């Protein structure tokens, strides 16, 4: 049985995942036998608050009424918040709260694909939930070239702003027409030392674009 998919010999097959899983289990079991009994419980540093619905489909944030939780039909059930395939150009929003006593980075996890991407370049604007102020603006480009020309579907996690304490409305607006809407999979209020990557957001197995 091959450990890699026949399409590109780059991504693991089910047998390959099972093989890696068994190897990791073996390593963990051997290490835990020697695990120190007097371990010290640490902290999360400056503190963070992370919300991810990629695996559960449960969104516990206030959000615009035109948004919906989409289900992905792949090898594993996955979820994203969007305006739906009937409104691919729609704008949506969620409310996040920096409950800490200092500034925190706001990081978003969102679906990417490509090349080319099925998702639109998207403008992100962050407003104070109460009161008037100019928004903090950023632009996300959900195109990935991680595997060259091999078309893949992935989650990226990236800083979009540094927010002071308080509640903030995060608004997304697509900037171009594409086959799929912007798909948000998580929001994270984290230390200012964290800026991007899969540190707080899920980083799933890569799937072929045609699976979606």
PDB file of C-alpha atoms in Angstrom:
ATOM      1  CA  UNK A   1       0.000   0.000   0.000  1.00  0.00           C
ATOM      2  CA  UNK A   2       1.447   3.377  -0.979  1.00  0.00           C
ATOM      3  CA  UNK A   3       1.922   5.997   1.717  1.00  0.00           C
ATOM      4  CA  UNK A   4       1.249   8.811  -0.737  1.00  0.00           C
ATOM      5  CA  UNK A   5      -1.610   9.786  -2.981  1.00  0.00           C
ATOM      6  CA  UNK A   6      -1.157   8.734  -6.583  1.00  0.00           C
ATOM      7  CA  UNK A   7      -1.980  12.191  -7.963  1.00  0.00           C
ATOM      8  CA  UNK A   8       1.219  13.907  -6.915  1.00  0.00           C
ATOM      9  CA  UNK A   9       3.121  11.660  -4.463  1.00  0.00           C
ATOM     10  CA  UNK A  10       3.274  14.684  -2.186  1.00  0.00           C
ATOM     11  CA  UNK A  11       0.278  14.318   0.143  1.00  0.00           C
ATOM     12  CA  UNK A  12      -0.166  11.324   2.402  1.00  0.00           C
ATOM     13  CA  UNK A  13      -2.760   8.658   1.619  1.00  0.00           C
ATOM     14  CA  UNK A  14      -5.003   7.187   4.342  1.00  0.00           C
ATOM     15  CA  UNK A  15      -2.441   4.408   4.812  1.00  0.00           C
ATOM     16  CA  UNK A  16       0.277   7.053   5.113  1.00  0.00           C
ATOM     17  CA  UNK A  17      -1.663   8.929   7.781  1.00  0.00           C
ATOM     18  CA  UNK A  18      -2.276   5.689   9.683  1.00  0.00           C
ATOM     19  CA  UNK A  19       1.439   4.898   9.526  1.00  0.00           C
ATOM     20  CA  UNK A  20       2.432   8.351  10.848  1.00  0.00           C
ATOM     21  CA  UNK A  21      -0.280   8.168  13.524  1.00  0.00           C
ATOM     22  CA  UNK A  22       1.027   4.842  14.780  1.00  0.00           C
ATOM     23  CA  UNK A  23       4.579   6.192  14.865  1.00  0.00           C
ATOM     24  CA  UNK A  24       3.582   9.274  16.882  1.00  0.00           C
ATOM     25  CA  UNK A  25       1.594   7.116  19.307  1.00  0.00           C
ATOM     26  CA  UNK A  26       4.638   4.917  19.830  1.00  0.00           C
ATOM     27  CA  UNK A  27       6.894   7.911  20.527  1.00  0.00           C
ATOM     28  CA  UNK A  28       4.417   9.494  22.957  1.00  0.00           C
ATOM     29  CA  UNK A  29       3.898   6.252  24.858  1.00  0.00           C
ATOM     30  CA  UNK A  30       7.632   5.798  25.299  1.00  0.00           C
ATOM     31  CA  UNK A  31       8.103   9.392  26.477  1.00  0.00           C
ATOM     32  CA  UNK A  32       5.195   9.327  28.917  1.00  0.00           C
ATOM     33  CA  UNK A  33       6.726   6.353  30.695  1.00  0.00           C
ATOM     34  CA  UNK A  34       9.514   8.701  31.779  1.00  0.00           C
ATOM     35  CA  UNK A  35       7.296  11.740  32.321  1.00  0.00           C
ATOM     36  CA  UNK A  36       8.247  13.595  35.498  1.00  0.00           C
ATOM     37  CA  UNK A  37       5.603  13.208  38.195  1.00  0.00           C
ATOM     38  CA  UNK A  38       6.248  16.628  39.719  1.00  0.00           C
ATOM     39  CA  UNK A  39       5.437  18.726  36.686  1.00  0.00           C
ATOM     40  CA  UNK A  40       4.901  22.467  37.035  1.00  0.00           C
ATOM     41  CA  UNK A  41       1.694  23.982  35.692  1.00  0.00           C
ATOM     42  CA  UNK A  42       2.525  26.986  33.523  1.00  0.00           C
ATOM     43  CA  UNK A  43       0.473  29.880  32.183  1.00  0.00           C
ATOM     44  CA  UNK A  44      -0.597  31.129  28.774  1.00  0.00           C
ATOM     45  CA  UNK A  45       1.713  34.118  29.131  1.00  0.00           C
ATOM     46  CA  UNK A  46      -0.171  37.373  28.533  1.00  0.00           C
ATOM     47  CA  UNK A  47      -3.447  35.514  28.063  1.00  0.00           C
ATOM     48  CA  UNK A  48      -5.489  34.760  24.971  1.00  0.00           C
ATOM     49  CA  UNK A  49      -9.017  33.991  23.842  1.00  0.00           C
ATOM     50  CA  UNK A  50      -9.486  31.779  20.804  1.00  0.00           C
ATOM     51  CA  UNK A  51     -12.631  30.783  18.936  1.00  0.00           C
ATOM     52  CA  UNK A  52     -12.480  28.099  16.252  1.00  0.00           C
ATOM     53  CA  UNK A  53     -15.465  26.377  14.647  1.00  0.00           C
ATOM     54  CA  UNK A  54     -13.501  24.579  11.932  1.00  0.00           C
ATOM     55  CA  UNK A  55     -14.058  21.149  13.509  1.00  0.00           C
ATOM     56  CA  UNK A  56     -17.229  21.707  15.562  1.00  0.00           C
ATOM     57  CA  UNK A  57     -19.387  24.031  13.474  1.00  0.00           C
ATOM     58  CA  UNK A  58     -20.380  25.896  16.660  1.00  0.00           C
ATOM     59  CA  UNK A  59     -19.928  29.663  16.481  1.00  0.00           C
ATOM     60  CA  UNK A  60     -20.296  31.337  19.892  1.00  0.00           C
ATOM     61  CA  UNK A  61     -19.809  34.912  18.701  1.00  0.00           C
ATOM     62  CA  UNK A  62     -22.340  37.596  17.843  1.00  0.00           C
ATOM     63  CA  UNK A  63     -22.512  37.740  14.043  1.00  0.00           C
ATOM     64  CA  UNK A  64     -24.453  39.285  11.182  1.00  0.00           C
ATOM     65  CA  UNK A  65     -27.748  37.625  10.282  1.00  0.00           C
ATOM     66  CA  UNK A  66     -26.717  37.012   6.688  1.00  0.00           C
ATOM     67  CA  UNK A  67     -23.908  34.638   7.719  1.00  0.00           C
ATOM     68  CA  UNK A  68     -24.200  30.868   7.888  1.00  0.00           C
ATOM     69  CA  UNK A  69     -22.074  27.910   8.937  1.00  0.00           C
ATOM     70  CA  UNK A  70     -21.077  25.998   5.823  1.00  0.00           C
ATOM     71  CA  UNK A  71     -20.276  22.281   5.917  1.00  0.00           C
ATOM     72  CA  UNK A  72     -17.453  20.961   3.740  1.00  0.00           C
ATOM     73  CA  UNK A  73     -17.975  17.565   2.117  1.00  0.00           C
ATOM     74  CA  UNK A  74     -14.496  16.088   2.391  1.00  0.00           C
ATOM     75  CA  UNK A  75     -12.824  13.127   4.083  1.00  0.00           C
ATOM     76  CA  UNK A  76     -13.506  14.882   7.392  1.00  0.00           C
ATOM     77  CA  UNK A  77     -16.418  17.173   8.189  1.00  0.00           C
ATOM     78  CA  UNK A  78     -15.193  20.772   8.348  1.00  0.00           C
ATOM     79  CA  UNK A  79     -16.985  24.064   8.892  1.00  0.00           C
ATOM     80  CA  UNK A  80     -16.576  27.732   8.007  1.00  0.00           C
ATOM     81  CA  UNK A  81     -18.554  30.912   8.590  1.00  0.00           C
ATOM     82  CA  UNK A  82     -19.531  32.751   5.403  1.00  0.00           C
ATOM     83  CA  UNK A  83     -22.341  34.473   3.564  1.00  0.00           C
ATOM     84  CA  UNK A  84     -23.033  31.226   1.695  1.00  0.00           C
ATOM     85  CA  UNK A  85     -22.697  30.116  -1.897  1.00  0.00           C
ATOM     86  CA  UNK A  86     -25.886  31.988  -2.838  1.00  0.00           C
ATOM     87  CA  UNK A  87     -24.279  35.270  -1.784  1.00  0.00           C
ATOM     88  CA  UNK A  88     -20.584  34.835  -2.592  1.00  0.00           C
ATOM     89  CA  UNK A  89     -20.003  38.589  -2.778  1.00  0.00           C
ATOM     90  CA  UNK A  90     -21.730  39.355   0.501  1.00  0.00           C
ATOM     91  CA  UNK A  91     -20.228  41.197   3.445  1.00  0.00           C
ATOM     92  CA  UNK A  92     -20.449  39.772   6.960  1.00  0.00           C
ATOM     93  CA  UNK A  93     -19.238  40.483  10.482  1.00  0.00           C
ATOM     94  CA  UNK A  94     -18.508  39.010  13.898  1.00  0.00           C
ATOM     95  CA  UNK A  95     -17.908  40.673  17.271  1.00  0.00           C
ATOM     96  CA  UNK A  96     -14.744  39.884  19.234  1.00  0.00           C
ATOM     97  CA  UNK A  97     -13.773  41.070  22.691  1.00  0.00           C
ATOM     98  CA  UNK A  98     -10.359  41.916  24.073  1.00  0.00           C
ATOM     99  CA  UNK A  99     -11.054  41.190  27.741  1.00  0.00           C
ATOM    100  CA  UNK A 100      -7.491  41.858  28.825  1.00  0.00           C
ATOM    101  CA  UNK A 101      -5.951  44.983  30.312  1.00  0.00           C
ATOM    102  CA  UNK A 102      -3.676  45.738  27.368  1.00  0.00           C
ATOM    103  CA  UNK A 103      -3.492  45.546  23.574  1.00  0.00           C
ATOM    104  CA  UNK A 104      -3.729  42.180  21.854  1.00  0.00           C
ATOM    105  CA  UNK A 105      -3.214  40.979  18.314  1.00  0.00           C
ATOM    106  CA  UNK A 106      -6.351  40.005  16.456  1.00  0.00           C
ATOM    107  CA  UNK A 107      -5.674  36.979  14.282  1.00  0.00           C
ATOM    108  CA  UNK A 108      -8.082  35.441  11.786  1.00  0.00           C
ATOM    109  CA  UNK A 109      -8.133  31.883  10.461  1.00  0.00           C
ATOM    110  CA  UNK A 110      -9.642  31.560   6.988  1.00  0.00           C
ATOM    111  CA  UNK A 111      -9.772  29.189   4.041  1.00  0.00           C
ATOM    112  CA  UNK A 112      -7.259  29.547   1.216  1.00  0.00           C
ATOM    113  CA  UNK A 113      -6.771  27.620  -2.011  1.00  0.00           C
ATOM    114  CA  UNK A 114      -4.878  27.692  -5.245  1.00  0.00           C
ATOM    115  CA  UNK A 115      -3.318  28.381  -7.416  1.00  0.00           C
ATOM    116  CA  UNK A 116      -5.574  29.934  -8.581  1.00  0.00           C
ATOM    117  CA  UNK A 117      -7.766  30.601  -5.549  1.00  0.00           C
ATOM    118  CA  UNK A 118     -11.499  29.957  -5.451  1.00  0.00           C
ATOM    119  CA  UNK A 119     -11.737  32.624  -2.735  1.00  0.00           C
ATOM    120  CA  UNK A 120     -11.802  36.421  -3.155  1.00  0.00           C
ATOM    121  CA  UNK A 121      -9.297  38.969  -1.955  1.00  0.00           C
ATOM    122  CA  UNK A 122     -11.115  40.397   1.028  1.00  0.00           C
ATOM    123  CA  UNK A 123     -11.055  43.702   2.859  1.00  0.00           C
ATOM    124  CA  UNK A 124     -11.080  43.426   6.651  1.00  0.00           C
ATOM    125  CA  UNK A 125     -12.275  46.397   8.718  1.00  0.00           C
ATOM    126  CA  UNK A 126     -12.272  46.459  12.518  1.00  0.00           C
ATOM    127  CA  UNK A 127     -14.536  48.985  14.269  1.00  0.00           C
ATOM    128  CA  UNK A 128     -15.139  49.691  17.973  1.00  0.00           C
ATOM    129  CA  UNK A 129     -18.417  47.942  18.804  1.00  0.00           C
ATOM    130  CA  UNK A 130     -19.657  51.102  20.495  1.00  0.00           C
ATOM    131  CA  UNK A 131     -18.684  54.621  19.536  1.00  0.00           C
ATOM    132  CA  UNK A 132     -17.443  56.215  16.334  1.00  0.00           C
ATOM    133  CA  UNK A 133     -13.884  55.821  15.088  1.00  0.00           C
ATOM    134  CA  UNK A 134     -12.084  55.189  11.839  1.00  0.00           C
ATOM    135  CA  UNK A 135     -11.726  51.463  11.170  1.00  0.00           C
ATOM    136  CA  UNK A 136      -8.500  49.508  11.262  1.00  0.00           C
ATOM    137  CA  UNK A 137      -8.196  48.109   7.739  1.00  0.00           C
ATOM    138  CA  UNK A 138      -6.347  45.184   6.223  1.00  0.00           C
ATOM    139  CA  UNK A 139      -6.606  42.989   3.122  1.00  0.00           C
ATOM    140  CA  UNK A 140      -6.398  39.199   2.989  1.00  0.00           C
ATOM    141  CA  UNK A 141      -5.343  37.358  -0.159  1.00  0.00           C
ATOM    142  CA  UNK A 142      -6.579  33.755   0.234  1.00  0.00           C
ATOM    143  CA  UNK A 143      -4.248  32.291  -2.394  1.00  0.00           C
ATOM    144  CA  UNK A 144      -1.631  29.728  -1.412  1.00  0.00           C
ATOM    145  CA  UNK A 145       1.479  28.665  -3.308  1.00  0.00           C
ATOM    146  CA  UNK A 146       2.797  26.381  -0.561  1.00  0.00           C
ATOM    147  CA  UNK A 147       2.945  23.388  -2.892  1.00  0.00           C
ATOM    148  CA  UNK A 148       3.806  25.167  -6.103  1.00  0.00           C
ATOM    149  CA  UNK A 149       1.327  24.445  -8.878  1.00  0.00           C
ATOM    150  CA  UNK A 150      -0.417  21.621  -7.012  1.00  0.00           C
ATOM    151  CA  UNK A 151      -3.971  22.865  -6.231  1.00  0.00           C
ATOM    152  CA  UNK A 152      -4.657  22.563  -2.508  1.00  0.00           C
ATOM    153  CA  UNK A 153      -7.186  23.754   0.071  1.00  0.00           C
ATOM    154  CA  UNK A 154      -5.870  24.904   3.424  1.00  0.00           C
ATOM    155  CA  UNK A 155      -6.373  27.203   6.419  1.00  0.00           C
ATOM    156  CA  UNK A 156      -4.172  30.247   6.960  1.00  0.00           C
ATOM    157  CA  UNK A 157      -3.942  32.136  10.243  1.00  0.00           C
ATOM    158  CA  UNK A 158      -2.801  35.758  10.072  1.00  0.00           C
ATOM    159  CA  UNK A 159      -2.716  38.931  12.143  1.00  0.00           C
ATOM    160  CA  UNK A 160      -5.062  41.643  10.869  1.00  0.00           C
ATOM    161  CA  UNK A 161      -4.816  44.245  13.664  1.00  0.00           C
ATOM    162  CA  UNK A 162      -3.701  45.097  17.175  1.00  0.00           C
ATOM    163  CA  UNK A 163      -6.763  45.991  19.247  1.00  0.00           C
ATOM    164  CA  UNK A 164      -7.061  47.782  22.597  1.00  0.00           C
ATOM    165  CA  UNK A 165      -9.297  46.358  25.342  1.00  0.00           C
ATOM    166  CA  UNK A 166     -12.989  46.285  24.549  1.00  0.00           C
ATOM    167  CA  UNK A 167     -15.452  44.870  22.012  1.00  0.00           C
ATOM    168  CA  UNK A 168     -14.747  45.125  18.267  1.00  0.00           C
ATOM    169  CA  UNK A 169     -16.782  44.422  15.145  1.00  0.00           C
ATOM    170  CA  UNK A 170     -14.777  42.600  12.463  1.00  0.00           C
ATOM    171  CA  UNK A 171     -16.290  43.187   9.009  1.00  0.00           C
ATOM    172  CA  UNK A 172     -15.233  41.365   5.850  1.00  0.00           C
ATOM    173  CA  UNK A 173     -16.017  42.554   2.314  1.00  0.00           C
ATOM    174  CA  UNK A 174     -14.959  40.622  -0.835  1.00  0.00           C
ATOM    175  CA  UNK A 175     -13.085  42.707  -3.381  1.00  0.00           C
ATOM    176  CA  UNK A 176     -13.599  40.467  -6.423  1.00  0.00           C
ATOM    177  CA  UNK A 177     -15.938  37.854  -7.880  1.00  0.00           C
ATOM    178  CA  UNK A 178     -14.942  34.222  -7.237  1.00  0.00           C
ATOM    179  CA  UNK A 179     -16.670  30.815  -7.166  1.00  0.00           C
ATOM    180  CA  UNK A 180     -16.774  30.685  -3.344  1.00  0.00           C
ATOM    181  CA  UNK A 181     -17.389  33.258  -0.602  1.00  0.00           C
ATOM    182  CA  UNK A 182     -14.780  34.331   1.928  1.00  0.00           C
ATOM    183  CA  UNK A 183     -14.755  31.565   4.564  1.00  0.00           C
ATOM    184  CA  UNK A 184     -13.778  32.362   8.152  1.00  0.00           C
ATOM    185  CA  UNK A 185     -12.835  29.446  10.418  1.00  0.00           C
ATOM    186  CA  UNK A 186     -11.699  31.165  13.614  1.00  0.00           C
ATOM    187  CA  UNK A 187     -10.833  34.405  15.424  1.00  0.00           C
ATOM    188  CA  UNK A 188      -8.142  34.723  18.077  1.00  0.00           C
ATOM    189  CA  UNK A 189      -7.233  37.491  20.520  1.00  0.00           C
ATOM    190  CA  UNK A 190      -3.621  36.742  21.392  1.00  0.00           C
ATOM    191  CA  UNK A 191      -0.322  38.136  22.645  1.00  0.00           C
ATOM    192  CA  UNK A 192       1.289  40.839  20.531  1.00  0.00           C
ATOM    193  CA  UNK A 193       4.196  38.426  20.040  1.00  0.00           C
ATOM    194  CA  UNK A 194       2.036  36.192  17.827  1.00  0.00           C
ATOM    195  CA  UNK A 195       1.472  37.387  14.273  1.00  0.00           C
ATOM    196  CA  UNK A 196       0.695  34.512  11.908  1.00  0.00           C
ATOM    197  CA  UNK A 197       0.873  30.809  11.157  1.00  0.00           C
ATOM    198  CA  UNK A 198      -1.049  27.862  12.530  1.00  0.00           C
ATOM    199  CA  UNK A 199      -0.203  28.656  16.145  1.00  0.00           C
ATOM    200  CA  UNK A 200      -3.774  29.424  17.192  1.00  0.00           C
ATOM    201  CA  UNK A 201      -5.817  28.314  14.213  1.00  0.00           C
ATOM    202  CA  UNK A 202      -6.304  24.797  12.912  1.00  0.00           C
ATOM    203  CA  UNK A 203      -3.920  23.651  10.203  1.00  0.00           C
ATOM    204  CA  UNK A 204      -5.755  20.804   8.448  1.00  0.00           C
ATOM    205  CA  UNK A 205      -4.569  18.188   6.052  1.00  0.00           C
ATOM    206  CA  UNK A 206      -4.436  19.594   2.547  1.00  0.00           C
ATOM    207  CA  UNK A 207      -7.197  18.417   0.217  1.00  0.00           C
ATOM    208  CA  UNK A 208      -7.526  18.655  -3.520  1.00  0.00           C
ATOM    209  CA  UNK A 209      -9.585  21.586  -4.704  1.00  0.00           C
ATOM    210  CA  UNK A 210     -12.110  19.415  -6.502  1.00  0.00           C
ATOM    211  CA  UNK A 211     -13.131  17.914  -3.126  1.00  0.00           C
ATOM    212  CA  UNK A 212     -14.855  21.176  -2.279  1.00  0.00           C
TER     213      UNK A 212
END
